[in-house]
XYZ file of C-alpha atoms in Angstrom:
483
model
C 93.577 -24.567 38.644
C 90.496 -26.559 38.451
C 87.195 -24.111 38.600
C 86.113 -25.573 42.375
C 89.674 -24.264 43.020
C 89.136 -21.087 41.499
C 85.825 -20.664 43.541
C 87.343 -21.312 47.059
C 90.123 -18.997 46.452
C 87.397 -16.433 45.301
C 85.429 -16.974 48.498
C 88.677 -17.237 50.887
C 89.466 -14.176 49.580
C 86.387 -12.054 50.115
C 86.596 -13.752 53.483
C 89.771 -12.095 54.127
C 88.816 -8.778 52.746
C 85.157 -8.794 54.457
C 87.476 -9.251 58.059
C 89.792 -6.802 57.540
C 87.387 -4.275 56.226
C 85.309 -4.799 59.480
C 87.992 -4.990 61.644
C 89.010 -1.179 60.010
C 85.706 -0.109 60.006
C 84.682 -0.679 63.593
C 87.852 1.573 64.389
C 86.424 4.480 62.047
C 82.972 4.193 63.738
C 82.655 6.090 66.982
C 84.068 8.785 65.072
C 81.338 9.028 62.318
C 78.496 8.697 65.050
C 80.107 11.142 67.048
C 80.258 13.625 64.005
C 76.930 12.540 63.133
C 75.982 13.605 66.763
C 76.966 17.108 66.950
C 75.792 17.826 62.713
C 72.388 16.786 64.474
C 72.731 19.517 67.059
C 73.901 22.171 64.911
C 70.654 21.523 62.778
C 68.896 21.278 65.745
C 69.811 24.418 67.039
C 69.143 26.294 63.334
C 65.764 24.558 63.307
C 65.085 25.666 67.469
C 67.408 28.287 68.367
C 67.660 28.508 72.289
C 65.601 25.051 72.640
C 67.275 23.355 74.970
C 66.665 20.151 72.421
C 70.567 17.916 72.322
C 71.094 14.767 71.380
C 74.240 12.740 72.960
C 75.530 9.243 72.393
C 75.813 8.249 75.708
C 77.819 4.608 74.965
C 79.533 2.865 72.464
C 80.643 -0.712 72.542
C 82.710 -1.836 69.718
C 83.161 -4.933 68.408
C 85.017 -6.594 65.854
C 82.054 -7.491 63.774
C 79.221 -5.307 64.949
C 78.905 -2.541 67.282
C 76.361 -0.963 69.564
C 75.737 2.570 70.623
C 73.137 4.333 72.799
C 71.667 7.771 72.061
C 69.748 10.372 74.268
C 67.525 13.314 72.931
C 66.799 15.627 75.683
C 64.105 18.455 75.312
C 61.741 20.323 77.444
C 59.338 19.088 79.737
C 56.282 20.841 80.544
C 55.551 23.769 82.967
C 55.899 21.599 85.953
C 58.769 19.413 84.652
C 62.685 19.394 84.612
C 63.899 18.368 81.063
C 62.621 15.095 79.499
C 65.020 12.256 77.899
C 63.919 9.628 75.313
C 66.695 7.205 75.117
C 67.513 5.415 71.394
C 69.412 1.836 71.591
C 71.551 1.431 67.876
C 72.638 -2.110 66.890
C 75.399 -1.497 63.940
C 76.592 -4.519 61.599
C 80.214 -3.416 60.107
C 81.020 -3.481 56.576
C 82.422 -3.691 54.022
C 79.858 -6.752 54.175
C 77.235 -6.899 56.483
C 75.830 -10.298 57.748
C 72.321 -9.126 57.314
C 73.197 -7.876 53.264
C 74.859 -11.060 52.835
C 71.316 -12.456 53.625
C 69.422 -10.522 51.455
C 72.081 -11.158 48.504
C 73.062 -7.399 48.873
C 76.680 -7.462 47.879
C 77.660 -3.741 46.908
C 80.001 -2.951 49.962
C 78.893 -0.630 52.573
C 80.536 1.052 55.766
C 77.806 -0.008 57.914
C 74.148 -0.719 58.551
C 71.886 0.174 61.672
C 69.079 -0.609 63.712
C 67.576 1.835 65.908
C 64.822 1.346 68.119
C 63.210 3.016 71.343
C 64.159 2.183 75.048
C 61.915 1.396 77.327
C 60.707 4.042 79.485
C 57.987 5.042 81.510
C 57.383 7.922 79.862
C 56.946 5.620 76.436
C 54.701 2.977 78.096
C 51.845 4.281 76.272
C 53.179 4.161 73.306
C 54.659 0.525 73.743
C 51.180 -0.246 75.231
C 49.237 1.316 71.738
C 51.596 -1.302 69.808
C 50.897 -4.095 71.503
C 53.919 -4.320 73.420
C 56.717 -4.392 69.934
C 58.677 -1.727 69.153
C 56.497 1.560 67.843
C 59.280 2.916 65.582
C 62.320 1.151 63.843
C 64.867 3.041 62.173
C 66.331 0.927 59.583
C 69.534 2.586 57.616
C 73.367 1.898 55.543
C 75.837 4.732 55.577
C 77.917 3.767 52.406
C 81.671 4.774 52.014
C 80.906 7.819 50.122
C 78.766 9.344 53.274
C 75.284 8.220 51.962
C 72.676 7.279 54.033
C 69.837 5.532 53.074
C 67.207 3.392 54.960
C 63.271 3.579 56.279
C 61.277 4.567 59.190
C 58.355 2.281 60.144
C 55.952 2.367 62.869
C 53.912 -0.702 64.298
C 49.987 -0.248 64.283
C 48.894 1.187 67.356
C 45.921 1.799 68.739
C 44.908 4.378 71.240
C 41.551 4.250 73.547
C 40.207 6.706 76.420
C 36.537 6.590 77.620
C 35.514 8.755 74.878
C 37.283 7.059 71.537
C 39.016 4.497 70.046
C 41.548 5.481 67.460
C 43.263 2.970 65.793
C 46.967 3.779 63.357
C 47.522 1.978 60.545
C 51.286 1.012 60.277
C 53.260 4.067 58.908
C 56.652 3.313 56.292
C 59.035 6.409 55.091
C 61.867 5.264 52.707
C 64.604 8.026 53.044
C 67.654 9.029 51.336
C 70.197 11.217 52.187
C 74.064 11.987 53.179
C 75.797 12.440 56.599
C 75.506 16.237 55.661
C 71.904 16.072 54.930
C 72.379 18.453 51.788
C 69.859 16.401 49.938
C 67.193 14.333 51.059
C 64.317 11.841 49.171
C 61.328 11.377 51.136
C 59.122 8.523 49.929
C 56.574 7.595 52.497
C 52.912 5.571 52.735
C 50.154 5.433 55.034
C 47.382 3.452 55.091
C 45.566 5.587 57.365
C 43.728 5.502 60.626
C 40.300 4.952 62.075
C 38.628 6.791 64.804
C 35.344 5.894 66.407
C 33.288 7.326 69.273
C 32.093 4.994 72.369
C 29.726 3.059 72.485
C 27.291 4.737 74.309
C 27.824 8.244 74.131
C 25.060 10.571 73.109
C 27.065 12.650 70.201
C 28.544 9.366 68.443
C 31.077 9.158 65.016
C 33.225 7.655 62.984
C 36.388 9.406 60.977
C 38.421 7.406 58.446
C 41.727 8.966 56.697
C 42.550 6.041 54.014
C 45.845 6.115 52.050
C 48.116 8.828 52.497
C 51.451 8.718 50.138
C 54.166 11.415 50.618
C 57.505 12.084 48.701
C 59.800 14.735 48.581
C 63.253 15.228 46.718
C 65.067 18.485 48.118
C 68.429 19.616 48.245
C 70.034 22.876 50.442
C 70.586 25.545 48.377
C 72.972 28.077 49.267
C 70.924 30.404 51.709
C 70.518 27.107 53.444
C 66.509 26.879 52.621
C 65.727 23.054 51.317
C 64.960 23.281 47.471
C 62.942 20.865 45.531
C 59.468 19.092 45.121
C 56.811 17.664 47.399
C 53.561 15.859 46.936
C 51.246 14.840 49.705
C 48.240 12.995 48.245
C 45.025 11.467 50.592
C 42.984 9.496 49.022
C 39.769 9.705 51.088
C 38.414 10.977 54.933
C 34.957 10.226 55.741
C 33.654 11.861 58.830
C 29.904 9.964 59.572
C 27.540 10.435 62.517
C 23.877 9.515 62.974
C 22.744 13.125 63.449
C 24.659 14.505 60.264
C 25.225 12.221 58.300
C 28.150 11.344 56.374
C 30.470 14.098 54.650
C 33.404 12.429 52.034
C 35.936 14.199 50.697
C 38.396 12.485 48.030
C 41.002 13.049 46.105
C 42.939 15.645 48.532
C 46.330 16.874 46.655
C 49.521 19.175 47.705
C 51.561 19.630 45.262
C 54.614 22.138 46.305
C 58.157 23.641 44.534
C 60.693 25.807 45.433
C 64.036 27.128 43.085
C 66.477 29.618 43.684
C 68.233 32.009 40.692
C 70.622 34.602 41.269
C 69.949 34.748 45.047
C 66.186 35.178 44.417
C 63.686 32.085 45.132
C 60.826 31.025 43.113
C 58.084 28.393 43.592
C 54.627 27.449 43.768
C 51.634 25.207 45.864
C 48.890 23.620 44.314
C 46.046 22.028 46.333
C 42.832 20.291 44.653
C 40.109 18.651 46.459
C 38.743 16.088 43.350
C 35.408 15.125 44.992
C 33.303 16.644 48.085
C 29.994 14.852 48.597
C 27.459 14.718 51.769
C 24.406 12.145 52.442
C 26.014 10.452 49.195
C 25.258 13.601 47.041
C 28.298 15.376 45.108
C 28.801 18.687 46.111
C 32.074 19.934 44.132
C 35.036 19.962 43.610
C 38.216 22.499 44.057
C 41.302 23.676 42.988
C 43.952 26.189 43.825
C 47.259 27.603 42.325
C 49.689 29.781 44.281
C 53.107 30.716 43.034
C 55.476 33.366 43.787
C 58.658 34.846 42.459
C 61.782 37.535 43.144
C 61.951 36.365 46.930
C 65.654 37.302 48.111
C 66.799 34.097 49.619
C 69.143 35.661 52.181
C 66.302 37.670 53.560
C 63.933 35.276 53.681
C 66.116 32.759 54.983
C 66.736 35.593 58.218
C 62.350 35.894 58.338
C 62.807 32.005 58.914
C 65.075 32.122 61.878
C 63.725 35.180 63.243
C 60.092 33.030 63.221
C 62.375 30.351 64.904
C 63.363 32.058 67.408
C 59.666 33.685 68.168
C 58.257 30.348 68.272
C 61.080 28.519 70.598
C 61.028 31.552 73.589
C 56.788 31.476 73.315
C 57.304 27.232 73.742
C 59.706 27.790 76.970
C 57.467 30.735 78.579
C 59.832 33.194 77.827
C 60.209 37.148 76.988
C 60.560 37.310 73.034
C 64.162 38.462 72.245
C 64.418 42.373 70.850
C 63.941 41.691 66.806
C 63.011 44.910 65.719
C 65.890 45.941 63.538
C 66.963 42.605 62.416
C 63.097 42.601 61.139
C 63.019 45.449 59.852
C 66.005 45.050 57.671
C 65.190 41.500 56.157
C 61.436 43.063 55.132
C 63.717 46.133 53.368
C 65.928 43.866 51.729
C 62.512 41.870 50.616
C 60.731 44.494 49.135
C 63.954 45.604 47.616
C 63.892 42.485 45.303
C 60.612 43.600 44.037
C 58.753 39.793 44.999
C 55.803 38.730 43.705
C 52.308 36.683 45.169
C 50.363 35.421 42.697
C 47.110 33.093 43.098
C 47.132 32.148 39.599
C 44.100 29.641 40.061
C 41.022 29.680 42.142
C 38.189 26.843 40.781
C 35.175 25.910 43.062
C 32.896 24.070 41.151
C 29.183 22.645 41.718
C 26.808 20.945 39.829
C 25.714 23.246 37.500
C 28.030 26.180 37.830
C 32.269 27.212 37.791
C 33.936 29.893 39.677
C 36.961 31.001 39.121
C 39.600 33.927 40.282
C 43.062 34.620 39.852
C 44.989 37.639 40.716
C 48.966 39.054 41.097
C 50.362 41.129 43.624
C 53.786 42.987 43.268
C 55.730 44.693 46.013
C 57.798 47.367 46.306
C 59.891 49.080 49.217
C 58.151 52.433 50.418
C 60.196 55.818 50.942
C 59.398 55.107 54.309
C 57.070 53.110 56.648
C 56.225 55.769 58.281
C 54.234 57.283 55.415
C 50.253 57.626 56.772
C 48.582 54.340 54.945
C 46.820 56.172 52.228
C 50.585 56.991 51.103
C 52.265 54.092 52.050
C 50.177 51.364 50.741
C 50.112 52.478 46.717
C 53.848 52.643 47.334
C 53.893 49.553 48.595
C 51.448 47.554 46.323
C 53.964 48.514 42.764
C 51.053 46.167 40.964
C 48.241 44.244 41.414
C 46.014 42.756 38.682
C 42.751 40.631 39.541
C 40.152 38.710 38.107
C 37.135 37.084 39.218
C 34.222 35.304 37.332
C 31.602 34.115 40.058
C 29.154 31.914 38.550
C 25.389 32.521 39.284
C 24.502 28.612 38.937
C 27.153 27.735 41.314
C 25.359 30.283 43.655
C 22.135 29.124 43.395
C 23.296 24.978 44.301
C 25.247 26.258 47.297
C 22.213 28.280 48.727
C 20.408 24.741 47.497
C 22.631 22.961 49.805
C 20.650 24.139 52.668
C 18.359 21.289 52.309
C 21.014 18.585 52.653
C 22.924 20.226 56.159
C 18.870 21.437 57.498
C 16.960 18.539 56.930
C 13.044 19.293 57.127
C 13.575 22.829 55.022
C 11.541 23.004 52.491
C 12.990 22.841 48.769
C 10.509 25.259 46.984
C 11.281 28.118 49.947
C 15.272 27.593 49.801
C 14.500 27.641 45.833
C 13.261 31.129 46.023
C 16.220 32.093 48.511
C 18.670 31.321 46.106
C 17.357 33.608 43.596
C 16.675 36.412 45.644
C 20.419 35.948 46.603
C 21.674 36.051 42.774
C 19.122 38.243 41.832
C 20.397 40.932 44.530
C 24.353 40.242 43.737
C 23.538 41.272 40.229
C 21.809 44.243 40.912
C 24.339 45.540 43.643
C 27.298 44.615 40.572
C 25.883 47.013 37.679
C 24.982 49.517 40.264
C 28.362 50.140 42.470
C 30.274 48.627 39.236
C 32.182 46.134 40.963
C 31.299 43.648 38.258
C 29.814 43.260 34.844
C 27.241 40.406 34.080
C 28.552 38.377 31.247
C 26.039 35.404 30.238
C 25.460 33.422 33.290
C 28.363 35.061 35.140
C 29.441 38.798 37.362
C 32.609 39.264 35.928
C 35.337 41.768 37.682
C 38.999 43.015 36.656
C 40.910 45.142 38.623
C 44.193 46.732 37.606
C 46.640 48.774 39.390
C 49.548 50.023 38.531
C 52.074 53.574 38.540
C 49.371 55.160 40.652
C 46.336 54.403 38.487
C 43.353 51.787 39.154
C 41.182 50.888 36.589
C 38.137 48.879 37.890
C 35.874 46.569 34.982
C 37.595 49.229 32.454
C 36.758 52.464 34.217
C 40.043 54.724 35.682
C 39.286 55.437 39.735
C 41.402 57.612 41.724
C 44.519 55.886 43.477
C 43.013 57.131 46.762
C 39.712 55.059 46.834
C 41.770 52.170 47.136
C 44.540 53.179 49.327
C 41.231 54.582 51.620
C 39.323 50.874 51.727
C 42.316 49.051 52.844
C 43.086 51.635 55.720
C 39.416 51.304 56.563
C 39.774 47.455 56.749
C 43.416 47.275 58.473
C 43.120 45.775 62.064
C 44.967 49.418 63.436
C 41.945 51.105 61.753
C 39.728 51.760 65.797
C 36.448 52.201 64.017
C 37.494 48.961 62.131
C 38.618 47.114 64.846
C 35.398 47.973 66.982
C 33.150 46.888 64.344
């Protein structure tokens, strides 16, 4: 067979298996949706337990190459109003070989691909109107055979006005990818940002500018149900300007999370940082800060998260909050049981001419009972804490030195003398109460506590002095609470 032969019998034959595979896959379809549909509400109903929030596929026309299907999510209205529906129109090309991945020379065979877009409604007219009339979201995905799902979210710019400010979106895209279970999800998304301007006009007048926003996240369910994984949420600048204050810039704005689970205990950590902070084109400082935490039973916290669920969904629908006590009370036991601990392992401000810095470490342990009076119960409770804090007398002075910048007209020499009065009096109160020690340029504090003893900058203090300042701080405290 000549190789022209050879290459129509190739194409005749992917012809023949494209149809067929259609034909068999627009029988399989309403099915998957369908399935699809109630796995939403089950999730749905985890995520807002008692929220009257349901999504239904309403129609479904099948074809022999494509298909279409039509989707209602229906969720509260406000005080005054019956339920509210937004209404989702999906336009599905069959596979095994989609027209539209033909196109794009995508040849690995899928089950499908869909378009999703908004209805039009009167209650999305504004939202139609802010994009200029074209679609304000597009949901773009392929299911493949082995119950992947991968695709994007997009939004059109839009731009939003009322008599006091104009606001306009820049275009958001989210890549996603995921399976029909969603055990594991990939979150890649980019924003360019949006600006926001006062009237013309108006006597208190601004201008606010968040530029480039990037998100990803690649989590899987672990077996308590709780999403495990990594996260980063980066902005790149906002800039908030007016002519009475000026203009305050803050870049370089990090997020940085993780989360793990080992023998039914979870484990993880969030890190922020704020690179640059600057006002009237001066730097201010910077910042960081570390937070991790360990030995968190998974089970119980998983219950905390539902039980917080279900607070937050009755409070949203104006109703009585169900009777939690026990169920509280036994996923806090079965918390401290596991011994967690908080740590701040990193706190950095810096300015200028000065560092501060803090960490500390808190462990917890289950009381003999929580009935104890506090100044039992909470050295019971805290089983260790260890802290440190360095607080830099530079940094002190160019924050006090600040005041010049935010109150124009104050003069430099008098806010001079304020700052060292202020470090001047910090220091003395230190070395005389012995909360800190003066090292070089720095008051330096450690605190220890652990099996009943506190030891404060090296020096042993009884249990009680501690267990005493944080009942005289706690919010049930009257003579507290009235101050």
């Amino acid at each position: 067979m000549k190789k022209a032969g050879i290459a129509v019998a190739v194409v005749v034959a992917l012809g023949l298996a494209g149809t067929a595979g259609a034909w068999y896959t627009g029988t399989q379809m309403e099915g998957v949706l369908r399935d699809a549909v109630a796995r939403s509400n089950a999730q749905i109903e985890e995520a807002m337990p008692g929220g009257a929030v349901r999504l239904e596929m309403t129609d479904f026309q099948r074809g022999f190459f494509s298909s279409a299907a039509r989707y209602e999510l229906t969720y509260p209205g406000g005080e005054d109003e019956g339920p509210a529906t937004l209404t989702m129109l999906d336009s599905l090309e069959h596979g095994p070989f989609p027209v539209s991945r033909l196109a794009s020379l995508q040849l690995a065979p899928v089950m499908a691909t869909s378009e999703a877009v908004f209805e039009r409604s009167e209650a999305l007219k504004p939202l139609f109107a802010a994009s200029g009339d074209q679609q304000p979201v597009v949901v773009r995905s392929t299911l493949g055979y082995t119950n992947s799902i991968n695709g994007s979210i997009s939004t059109a710019a839009m731009t939003f006005e009322d008599e006091k400010v104009t606001a306009q979106l820049a275009p958001i895209m989210l890549e996603f990818d995921t399976d029909v279970e969603g055990n594991a999800v990939v979150l890649d998304g980019r924003w360019q940002g949006v600006q926001m301007a006062s009237q013309p006009g108006l006597e208190e007048s601004f201008t606010l500018q968040v530029a480039d926003v990037t998100l990803f996240t690649d989590q899987r369910r672990g077996s308590a149900g709780i999403y495990l994984g990594e996260g980063q949420l980066a902005v790149v600048s906002i800039r908030l300007e007016s002519e009475a204050d000026g203009a305050l810039v803050i870049e370089g704005l990090t997020q940085d999370t993780v989360l793990n689970e080992d023998a039914g205990n979870l484990d993880g950590g969030v890190d922020f940082a704020v690179a640059k902070v600057s006002y009237q084109e001066q730097e201010l400082g910077s910042a960081e800060m570390k937070w991790s935490f360990s030995s968190l039973d998974q089970d119980a916290t998983a219950e905390i998260n539902q039980l917080y669920n279900e607070l937050t969904m009755s409070a949203y629908q104006g109703e009585e909050p169900p009777d939690q006590g026990d169920r509280w009370r036994e996923a806090f036991i079965a918390l401290l049981d596991a011994q967690p601990q908080l740590a701040l392992d990193l706190l950095v401000i810096r300015t200028p001419n000065g560092e501060s810095r803090a960490r500390a470490e808190v462990q917890l342990a289950r009381p003999e009972s929580f009935d104890l009076p506090a100044p039992e119960l909470v050295p019971q409770l805290l089983g260790r804490i260890s802290a440190h804090v360095q607080l830099s007398q530079p940094m002190l002075r160019d924050m006090v030195m600040y005041k010049t910048l935010f109150e124009p007209g104050t003069d430099p020499e008098v806010v001079a003398v304020e700052a060292e009065v202020l470090v001047d009096m910090l220091g003395t109160m230190a070395a005389s109460t012995g909360l800190a020690k003066q090292e070089d340029d720095n008051l330096v504090t450690n605190l220890t506590y652990a099996d009943g003893e506190i030891e404060l900058n090296g020096e042993v203090i009884p249990p009680e002095a501690l267990a005493g300042m944080l009942a005289l701080l706690s919010p049930a405290n009257p003579e507290a609470a009235a101050e």
